[in-house]
PDB file of N, CA, C and O and ligand atoms in Angstrom:
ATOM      1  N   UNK L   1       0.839  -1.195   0.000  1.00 95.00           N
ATOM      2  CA  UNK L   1       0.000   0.000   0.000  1.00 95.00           C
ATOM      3  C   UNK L   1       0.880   1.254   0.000  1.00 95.00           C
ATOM      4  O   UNK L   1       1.953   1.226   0.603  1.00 95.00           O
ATOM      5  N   UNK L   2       0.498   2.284  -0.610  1.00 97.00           N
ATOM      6  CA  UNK L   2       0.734   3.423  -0.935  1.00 97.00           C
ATOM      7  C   UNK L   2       0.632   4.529   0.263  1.00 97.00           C
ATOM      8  O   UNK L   2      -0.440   4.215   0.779  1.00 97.00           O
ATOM      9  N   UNK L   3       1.096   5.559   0.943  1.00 97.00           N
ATOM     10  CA  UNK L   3       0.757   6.674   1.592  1.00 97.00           C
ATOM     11  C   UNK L   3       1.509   7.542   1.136  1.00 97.00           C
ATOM     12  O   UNK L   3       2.576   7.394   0.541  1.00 97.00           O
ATOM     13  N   UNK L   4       0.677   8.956   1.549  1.00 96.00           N
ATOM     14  CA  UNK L   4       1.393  10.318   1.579  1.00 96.00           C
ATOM     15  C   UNK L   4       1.012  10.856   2.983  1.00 96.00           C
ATOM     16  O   UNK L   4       0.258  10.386   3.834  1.00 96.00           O
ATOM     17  N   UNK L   5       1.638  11.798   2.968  1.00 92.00           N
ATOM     18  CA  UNK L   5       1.132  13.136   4.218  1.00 92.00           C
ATOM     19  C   UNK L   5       1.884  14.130   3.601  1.00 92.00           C
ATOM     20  O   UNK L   5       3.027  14.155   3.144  1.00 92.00           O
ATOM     21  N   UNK L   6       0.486  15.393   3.740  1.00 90.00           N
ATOM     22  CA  UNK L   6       0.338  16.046   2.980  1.00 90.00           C
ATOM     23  C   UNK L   6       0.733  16.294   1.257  1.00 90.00           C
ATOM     24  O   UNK L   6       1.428  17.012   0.539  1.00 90.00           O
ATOM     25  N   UNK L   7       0.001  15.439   1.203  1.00 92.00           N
ATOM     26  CA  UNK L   7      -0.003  15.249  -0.853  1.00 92.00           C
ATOM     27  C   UNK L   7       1.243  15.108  -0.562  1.00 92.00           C
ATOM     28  O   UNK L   7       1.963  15.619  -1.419  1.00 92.00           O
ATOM     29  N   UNK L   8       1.865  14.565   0.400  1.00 94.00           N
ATOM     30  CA  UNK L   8       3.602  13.844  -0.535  1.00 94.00           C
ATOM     31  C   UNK L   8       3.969  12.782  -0.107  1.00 94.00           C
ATOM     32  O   UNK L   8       4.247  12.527   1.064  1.00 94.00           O
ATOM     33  N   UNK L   9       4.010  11.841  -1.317  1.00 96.00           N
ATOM     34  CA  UNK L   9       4.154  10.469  -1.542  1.00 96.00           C
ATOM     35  C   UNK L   9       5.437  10.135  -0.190  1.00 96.00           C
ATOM     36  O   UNK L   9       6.196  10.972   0.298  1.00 96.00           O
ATOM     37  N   UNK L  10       5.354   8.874   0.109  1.00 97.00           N
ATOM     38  CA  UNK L  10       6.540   8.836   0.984  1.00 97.00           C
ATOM     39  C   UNK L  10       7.292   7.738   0.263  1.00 97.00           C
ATOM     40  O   UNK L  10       6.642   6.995  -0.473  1.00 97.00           O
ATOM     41  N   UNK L  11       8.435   7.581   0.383  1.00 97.00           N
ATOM     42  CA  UNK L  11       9.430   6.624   0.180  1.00 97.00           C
ATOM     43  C   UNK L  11       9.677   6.419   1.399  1.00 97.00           C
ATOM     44  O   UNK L  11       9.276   7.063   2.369  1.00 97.00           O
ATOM     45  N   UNK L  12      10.506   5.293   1.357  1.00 98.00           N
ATOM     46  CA  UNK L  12      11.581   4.572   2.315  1.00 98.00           C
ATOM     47  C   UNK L  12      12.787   5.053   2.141  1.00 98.00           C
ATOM     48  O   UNK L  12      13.497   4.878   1.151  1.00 98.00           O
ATOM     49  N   UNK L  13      13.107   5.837   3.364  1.00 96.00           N
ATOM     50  CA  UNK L  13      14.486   6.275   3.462  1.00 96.00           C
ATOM     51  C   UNK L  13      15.637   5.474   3.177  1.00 96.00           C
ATOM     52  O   UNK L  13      16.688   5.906   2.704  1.00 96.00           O
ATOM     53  N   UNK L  14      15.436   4.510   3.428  1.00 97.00           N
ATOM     54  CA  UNK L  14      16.724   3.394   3.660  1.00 97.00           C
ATOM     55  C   UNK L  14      16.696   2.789   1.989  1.00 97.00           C
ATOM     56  O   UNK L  14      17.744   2.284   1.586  1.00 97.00           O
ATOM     57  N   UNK L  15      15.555   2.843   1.084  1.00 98.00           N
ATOM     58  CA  UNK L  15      15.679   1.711  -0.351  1.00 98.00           C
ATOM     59  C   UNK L  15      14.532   2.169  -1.409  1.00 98.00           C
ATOM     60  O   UNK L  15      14.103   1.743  -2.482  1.00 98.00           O
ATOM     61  N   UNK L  16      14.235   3.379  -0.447  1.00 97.00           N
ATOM     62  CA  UNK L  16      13.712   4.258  -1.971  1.00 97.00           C
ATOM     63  C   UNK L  16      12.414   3.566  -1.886  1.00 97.00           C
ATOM     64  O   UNK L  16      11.523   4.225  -2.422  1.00 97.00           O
ATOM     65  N   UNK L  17      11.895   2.077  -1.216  1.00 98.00           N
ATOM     66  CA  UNK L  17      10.796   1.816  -2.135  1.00 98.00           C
ATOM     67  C   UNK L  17       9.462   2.423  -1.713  1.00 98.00           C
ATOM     68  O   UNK L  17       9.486   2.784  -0.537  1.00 98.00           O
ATOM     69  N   UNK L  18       7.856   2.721  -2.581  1.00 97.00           N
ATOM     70  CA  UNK L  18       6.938   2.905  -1.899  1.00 97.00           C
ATOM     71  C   UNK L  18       5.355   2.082  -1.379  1.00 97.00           C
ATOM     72  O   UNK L  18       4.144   2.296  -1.330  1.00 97.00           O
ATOM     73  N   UNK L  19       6.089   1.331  -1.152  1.00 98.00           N
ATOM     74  CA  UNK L  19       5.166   0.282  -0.524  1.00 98.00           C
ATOM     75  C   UNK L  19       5.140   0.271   0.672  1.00 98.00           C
ATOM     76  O   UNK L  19       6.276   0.627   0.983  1.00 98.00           O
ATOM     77  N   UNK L  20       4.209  -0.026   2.175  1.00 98.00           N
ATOM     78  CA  UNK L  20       4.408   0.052   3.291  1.00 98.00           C
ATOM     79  C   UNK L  20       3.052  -0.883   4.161  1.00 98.00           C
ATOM     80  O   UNK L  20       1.918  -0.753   3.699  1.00 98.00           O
ATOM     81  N   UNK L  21       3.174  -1.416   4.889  1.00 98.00           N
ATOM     82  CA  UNK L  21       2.414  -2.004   6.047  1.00 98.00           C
ATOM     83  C   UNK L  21       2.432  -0.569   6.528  1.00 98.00           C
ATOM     84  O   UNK L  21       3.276   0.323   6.447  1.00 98.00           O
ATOM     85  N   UNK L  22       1.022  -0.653   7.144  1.00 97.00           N
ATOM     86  CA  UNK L  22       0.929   0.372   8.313  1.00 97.00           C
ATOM     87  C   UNK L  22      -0.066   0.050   9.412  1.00 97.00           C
ATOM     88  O   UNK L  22      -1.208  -0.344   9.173  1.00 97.00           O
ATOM     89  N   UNK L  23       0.468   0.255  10.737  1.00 95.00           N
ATOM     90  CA  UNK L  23       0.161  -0.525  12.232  1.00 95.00           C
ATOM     91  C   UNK L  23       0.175   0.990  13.072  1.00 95.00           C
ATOM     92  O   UNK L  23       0.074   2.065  12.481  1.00 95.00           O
ATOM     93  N   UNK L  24       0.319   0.857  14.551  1.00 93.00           N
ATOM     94  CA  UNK L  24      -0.198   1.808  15.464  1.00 93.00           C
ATOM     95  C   UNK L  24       0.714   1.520  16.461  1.00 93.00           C
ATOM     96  O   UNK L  24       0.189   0.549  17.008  1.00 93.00           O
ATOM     97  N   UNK L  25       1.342   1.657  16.816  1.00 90.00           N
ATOM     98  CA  UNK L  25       2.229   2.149  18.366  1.00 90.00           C
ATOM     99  C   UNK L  25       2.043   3.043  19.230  1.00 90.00           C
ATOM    100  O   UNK L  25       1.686   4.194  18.977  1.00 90.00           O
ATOM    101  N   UNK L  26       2.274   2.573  20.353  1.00 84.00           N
ATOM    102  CA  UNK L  26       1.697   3.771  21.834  1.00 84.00           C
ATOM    103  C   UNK L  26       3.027   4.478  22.072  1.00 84.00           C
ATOM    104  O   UNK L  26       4.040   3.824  22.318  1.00 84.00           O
ATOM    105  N   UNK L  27       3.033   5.849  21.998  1.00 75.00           N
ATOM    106  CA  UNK L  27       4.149   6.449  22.175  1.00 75.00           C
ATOM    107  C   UNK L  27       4.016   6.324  23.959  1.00 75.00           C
ATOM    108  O   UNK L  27       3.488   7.243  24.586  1.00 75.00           O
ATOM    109  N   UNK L  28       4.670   4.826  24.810  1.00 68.00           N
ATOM    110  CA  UNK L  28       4.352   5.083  26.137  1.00 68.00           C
ATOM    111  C   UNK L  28       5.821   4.987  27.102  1.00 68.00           C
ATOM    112  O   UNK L  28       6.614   4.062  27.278  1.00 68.00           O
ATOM    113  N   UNK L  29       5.773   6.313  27.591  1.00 62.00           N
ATOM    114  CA  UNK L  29       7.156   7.133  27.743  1.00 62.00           C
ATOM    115  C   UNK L  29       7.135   6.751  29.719  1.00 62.00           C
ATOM    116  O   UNK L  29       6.890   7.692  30.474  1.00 62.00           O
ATOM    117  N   UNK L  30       7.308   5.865  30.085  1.00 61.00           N
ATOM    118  CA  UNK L  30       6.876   5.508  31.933  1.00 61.00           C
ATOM    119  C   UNK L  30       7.499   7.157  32.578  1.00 61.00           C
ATOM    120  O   UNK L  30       8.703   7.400  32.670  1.00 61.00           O
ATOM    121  N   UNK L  31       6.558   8.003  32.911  1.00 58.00           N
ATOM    122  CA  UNK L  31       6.864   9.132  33.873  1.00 58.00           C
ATOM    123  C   UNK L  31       6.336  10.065  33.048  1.00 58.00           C
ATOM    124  O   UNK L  31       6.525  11.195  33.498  1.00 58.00           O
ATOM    125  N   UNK L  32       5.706  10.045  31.944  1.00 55.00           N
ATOM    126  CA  UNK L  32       5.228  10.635  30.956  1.00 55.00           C
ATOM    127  C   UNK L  32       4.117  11.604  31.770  1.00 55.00           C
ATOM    128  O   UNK L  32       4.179  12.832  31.844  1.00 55.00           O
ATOM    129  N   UNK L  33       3.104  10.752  32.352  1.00 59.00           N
ATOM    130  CA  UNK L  33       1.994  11.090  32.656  1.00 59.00           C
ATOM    131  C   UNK L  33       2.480  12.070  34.361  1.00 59.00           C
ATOM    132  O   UNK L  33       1.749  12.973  34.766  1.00 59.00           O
ATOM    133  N   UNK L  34       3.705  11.678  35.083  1.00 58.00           N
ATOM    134  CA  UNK L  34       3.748  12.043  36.133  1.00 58.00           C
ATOM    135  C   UNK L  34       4.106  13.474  35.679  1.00 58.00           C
ATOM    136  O   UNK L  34       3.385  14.332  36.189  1.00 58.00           O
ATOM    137  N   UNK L  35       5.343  14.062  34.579  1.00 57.00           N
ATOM    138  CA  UNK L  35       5.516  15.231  34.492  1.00 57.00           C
ATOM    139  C   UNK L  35       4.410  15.617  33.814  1.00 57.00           C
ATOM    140  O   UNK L  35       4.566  16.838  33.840  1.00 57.00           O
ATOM    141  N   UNK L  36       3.561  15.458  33.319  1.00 61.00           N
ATOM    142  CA  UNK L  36       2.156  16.042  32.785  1.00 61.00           C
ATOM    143  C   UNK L  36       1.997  16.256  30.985  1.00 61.00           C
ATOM    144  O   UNK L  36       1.460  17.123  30.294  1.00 61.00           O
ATOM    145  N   UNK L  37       2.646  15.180  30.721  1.00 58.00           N
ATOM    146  CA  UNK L  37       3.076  15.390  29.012  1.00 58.00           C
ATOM    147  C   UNK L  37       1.874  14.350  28.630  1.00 58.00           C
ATOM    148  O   UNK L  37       2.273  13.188  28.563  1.00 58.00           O
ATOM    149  N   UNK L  38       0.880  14.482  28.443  1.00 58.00           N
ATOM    150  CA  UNK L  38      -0.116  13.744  27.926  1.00 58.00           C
ATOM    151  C   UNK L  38      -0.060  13.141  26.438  1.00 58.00           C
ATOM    152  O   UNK L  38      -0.312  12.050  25.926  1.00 58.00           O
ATOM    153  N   UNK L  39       0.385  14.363  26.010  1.00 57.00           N
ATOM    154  CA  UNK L  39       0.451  13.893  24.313  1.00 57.00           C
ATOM    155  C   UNK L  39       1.827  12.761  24.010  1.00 57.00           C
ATOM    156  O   UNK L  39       2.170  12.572  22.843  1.00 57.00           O
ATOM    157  N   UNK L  40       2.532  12.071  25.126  1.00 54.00           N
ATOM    158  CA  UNK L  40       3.344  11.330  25.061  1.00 54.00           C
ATOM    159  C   UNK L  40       2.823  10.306  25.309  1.00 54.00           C
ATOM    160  O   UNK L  40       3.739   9.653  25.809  1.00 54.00           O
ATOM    161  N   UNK L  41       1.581   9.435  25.300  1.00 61.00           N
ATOM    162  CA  UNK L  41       0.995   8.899  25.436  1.00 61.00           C
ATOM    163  C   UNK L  41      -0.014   8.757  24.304  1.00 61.00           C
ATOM    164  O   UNK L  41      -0.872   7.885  24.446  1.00 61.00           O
ATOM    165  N   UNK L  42      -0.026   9.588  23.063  1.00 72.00           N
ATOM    166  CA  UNK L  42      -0.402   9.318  22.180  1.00 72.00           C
ATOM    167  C   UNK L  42      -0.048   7.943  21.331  1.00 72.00           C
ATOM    168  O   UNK L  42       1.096   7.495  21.399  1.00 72.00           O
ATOM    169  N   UNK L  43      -1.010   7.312  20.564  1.00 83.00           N
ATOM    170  CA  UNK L  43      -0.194   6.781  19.310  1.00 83.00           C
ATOM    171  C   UNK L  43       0.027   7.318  18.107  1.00 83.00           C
ATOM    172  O   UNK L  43      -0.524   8.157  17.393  1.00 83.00           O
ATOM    173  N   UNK L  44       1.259   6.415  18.042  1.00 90.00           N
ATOM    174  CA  UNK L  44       1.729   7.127  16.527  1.00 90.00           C
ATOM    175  C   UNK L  44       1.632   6.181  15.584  1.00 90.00           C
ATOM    176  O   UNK L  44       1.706   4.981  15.850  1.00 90.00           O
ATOM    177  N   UNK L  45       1.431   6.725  14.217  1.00 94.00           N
ATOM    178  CA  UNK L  45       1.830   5.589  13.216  1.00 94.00           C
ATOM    179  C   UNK L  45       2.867   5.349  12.658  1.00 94.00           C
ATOM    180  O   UNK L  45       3.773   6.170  12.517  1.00 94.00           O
ATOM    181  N   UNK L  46       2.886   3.961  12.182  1.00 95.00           N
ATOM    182  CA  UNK L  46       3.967   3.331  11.854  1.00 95.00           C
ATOM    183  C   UNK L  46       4.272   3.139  10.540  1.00 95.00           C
ATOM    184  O   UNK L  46       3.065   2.908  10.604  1.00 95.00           O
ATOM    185  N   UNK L  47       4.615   3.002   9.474  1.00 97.00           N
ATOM    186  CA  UNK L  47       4.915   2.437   8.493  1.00 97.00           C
ATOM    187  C   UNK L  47       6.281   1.588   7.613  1.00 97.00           C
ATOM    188  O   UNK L  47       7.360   1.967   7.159  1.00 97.00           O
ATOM    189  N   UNK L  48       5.674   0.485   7.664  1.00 98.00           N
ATOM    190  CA  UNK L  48       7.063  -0.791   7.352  1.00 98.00           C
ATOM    191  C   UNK L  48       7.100  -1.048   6.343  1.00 98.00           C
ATOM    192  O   UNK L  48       6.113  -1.445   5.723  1.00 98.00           O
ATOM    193  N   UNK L  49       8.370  -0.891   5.796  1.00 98.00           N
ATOM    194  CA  UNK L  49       8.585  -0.726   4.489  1.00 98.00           C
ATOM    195  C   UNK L  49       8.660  -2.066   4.328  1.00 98.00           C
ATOM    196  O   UNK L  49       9.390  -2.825   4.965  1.00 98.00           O
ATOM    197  N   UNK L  50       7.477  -2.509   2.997  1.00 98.00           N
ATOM    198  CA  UNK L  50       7.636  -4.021   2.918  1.00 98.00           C
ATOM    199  C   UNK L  50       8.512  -4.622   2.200  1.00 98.00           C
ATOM    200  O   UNK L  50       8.448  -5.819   1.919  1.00 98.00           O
ATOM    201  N   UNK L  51       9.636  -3.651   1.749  1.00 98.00           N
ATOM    202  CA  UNK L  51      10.976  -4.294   0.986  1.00 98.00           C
ATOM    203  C   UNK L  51      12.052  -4.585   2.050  1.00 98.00           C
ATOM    204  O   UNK L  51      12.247  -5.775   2.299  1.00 98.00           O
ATOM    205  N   UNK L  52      12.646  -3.827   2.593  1.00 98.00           N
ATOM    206  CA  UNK L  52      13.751  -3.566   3.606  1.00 98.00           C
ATOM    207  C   UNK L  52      13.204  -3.945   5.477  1.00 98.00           C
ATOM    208  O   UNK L  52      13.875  -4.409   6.398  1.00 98.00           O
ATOM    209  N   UNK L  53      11.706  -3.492   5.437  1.00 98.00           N
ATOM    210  CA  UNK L  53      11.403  -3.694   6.750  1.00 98.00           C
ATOM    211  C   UNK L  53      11.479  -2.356   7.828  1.00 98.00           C
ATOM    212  O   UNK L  53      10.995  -2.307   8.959  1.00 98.00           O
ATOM    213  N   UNK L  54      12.230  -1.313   7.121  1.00 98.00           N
ATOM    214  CA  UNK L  54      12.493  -0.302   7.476  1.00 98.00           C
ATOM    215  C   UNK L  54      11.574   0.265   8.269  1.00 98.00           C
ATOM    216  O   UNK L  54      10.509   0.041   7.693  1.00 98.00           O
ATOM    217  N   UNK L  55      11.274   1.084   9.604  1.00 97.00           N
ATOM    218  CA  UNK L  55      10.194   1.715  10.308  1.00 97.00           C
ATOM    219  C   UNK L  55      10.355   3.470  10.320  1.00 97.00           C
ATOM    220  O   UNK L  55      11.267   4.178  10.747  1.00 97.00           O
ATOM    221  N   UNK L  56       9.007   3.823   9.635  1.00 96.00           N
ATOM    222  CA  UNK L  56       9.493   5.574   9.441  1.00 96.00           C
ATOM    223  C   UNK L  56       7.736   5.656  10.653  1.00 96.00           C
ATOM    224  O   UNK L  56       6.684   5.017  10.702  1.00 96.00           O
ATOM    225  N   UNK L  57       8.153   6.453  11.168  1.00 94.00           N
ATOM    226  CA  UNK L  57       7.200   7.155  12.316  1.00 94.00           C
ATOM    227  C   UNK L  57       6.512   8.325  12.147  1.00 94.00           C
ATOM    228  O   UNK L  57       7.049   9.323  11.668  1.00 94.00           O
ATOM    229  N   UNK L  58       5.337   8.289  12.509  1.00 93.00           N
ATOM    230  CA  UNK L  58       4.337   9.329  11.863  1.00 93.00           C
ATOM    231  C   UNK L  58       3.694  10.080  13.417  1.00 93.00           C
ATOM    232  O   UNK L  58       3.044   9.353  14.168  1.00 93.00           O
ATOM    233  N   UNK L  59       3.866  11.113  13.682  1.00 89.00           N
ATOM    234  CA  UNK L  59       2.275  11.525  14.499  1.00 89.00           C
ATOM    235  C   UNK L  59       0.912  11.502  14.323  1.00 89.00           C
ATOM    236  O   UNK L  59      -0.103  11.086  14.881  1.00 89.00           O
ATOM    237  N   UNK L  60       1.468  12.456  12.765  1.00 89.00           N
ATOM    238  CA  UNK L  60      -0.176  12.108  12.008  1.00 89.00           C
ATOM    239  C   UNK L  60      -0.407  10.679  11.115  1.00 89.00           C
ATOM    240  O   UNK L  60       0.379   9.740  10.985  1.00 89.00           O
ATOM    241  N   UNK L  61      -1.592  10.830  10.621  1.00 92.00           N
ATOM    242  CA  UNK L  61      -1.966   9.018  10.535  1.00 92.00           C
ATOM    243  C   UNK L  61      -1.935   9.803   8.800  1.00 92.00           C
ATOM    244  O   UNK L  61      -2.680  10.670   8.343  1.00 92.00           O
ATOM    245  N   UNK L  62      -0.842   9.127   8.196  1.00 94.00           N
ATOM    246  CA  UNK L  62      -0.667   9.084   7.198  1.00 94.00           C
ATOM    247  C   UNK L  62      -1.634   8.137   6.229  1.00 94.00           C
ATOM    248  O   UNK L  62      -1.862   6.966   6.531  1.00 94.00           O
ATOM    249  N   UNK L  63      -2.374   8.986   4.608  1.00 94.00           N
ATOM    250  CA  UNK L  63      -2.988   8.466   4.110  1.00 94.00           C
ATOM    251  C   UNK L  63      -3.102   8.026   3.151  1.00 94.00           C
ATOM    252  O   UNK L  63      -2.489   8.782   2.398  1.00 94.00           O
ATOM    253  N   UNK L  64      -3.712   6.839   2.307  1.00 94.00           N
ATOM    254  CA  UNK L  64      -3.597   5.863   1.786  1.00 94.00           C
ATOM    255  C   UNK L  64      -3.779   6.511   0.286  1.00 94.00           C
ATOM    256  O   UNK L  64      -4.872   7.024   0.047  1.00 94.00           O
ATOM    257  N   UNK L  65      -2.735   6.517  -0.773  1.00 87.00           N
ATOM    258  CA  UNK L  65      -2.524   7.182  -1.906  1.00 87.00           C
ATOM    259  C   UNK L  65      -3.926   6.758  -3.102  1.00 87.00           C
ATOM    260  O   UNK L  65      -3.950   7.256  -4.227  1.00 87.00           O
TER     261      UNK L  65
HETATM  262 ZN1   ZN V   1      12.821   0.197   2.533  1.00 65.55          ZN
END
């Protein structure tokens, strides 16, 4: 599958290619919540480059071309 953010196509840093799995990770930071950083506790998205395996990290939820 294909994504961009903001109308721009993404590649894989590591092999150029643009194909990608994309999954959800908890950005969960232990003490996060005690200093009061809430948005560190967000998830972020993920996208795995299905050539190399490569992981590029998103805040925003990158969308499907
Ligand atoms: Zn790659």
């Amino acid at each position: 599958m294909r994504y961009k953010v903001n109308n721009t196509p993404i590649l894989c840093p590591c092999c150029r290619n643009d194909t990608f799995d994309k999954d959800y990770r908890q950005l969960n930071s232990r003490g996060a919540t005690f200093f009061g950083i809430d948005w560190a506790n967000r998830n972020a998205a993920i996208l795995v480059c299905t050539r190399c395996s490569y992981i590029s990290w998103f805040m925003s939820d990158p969308s499907r071309d």
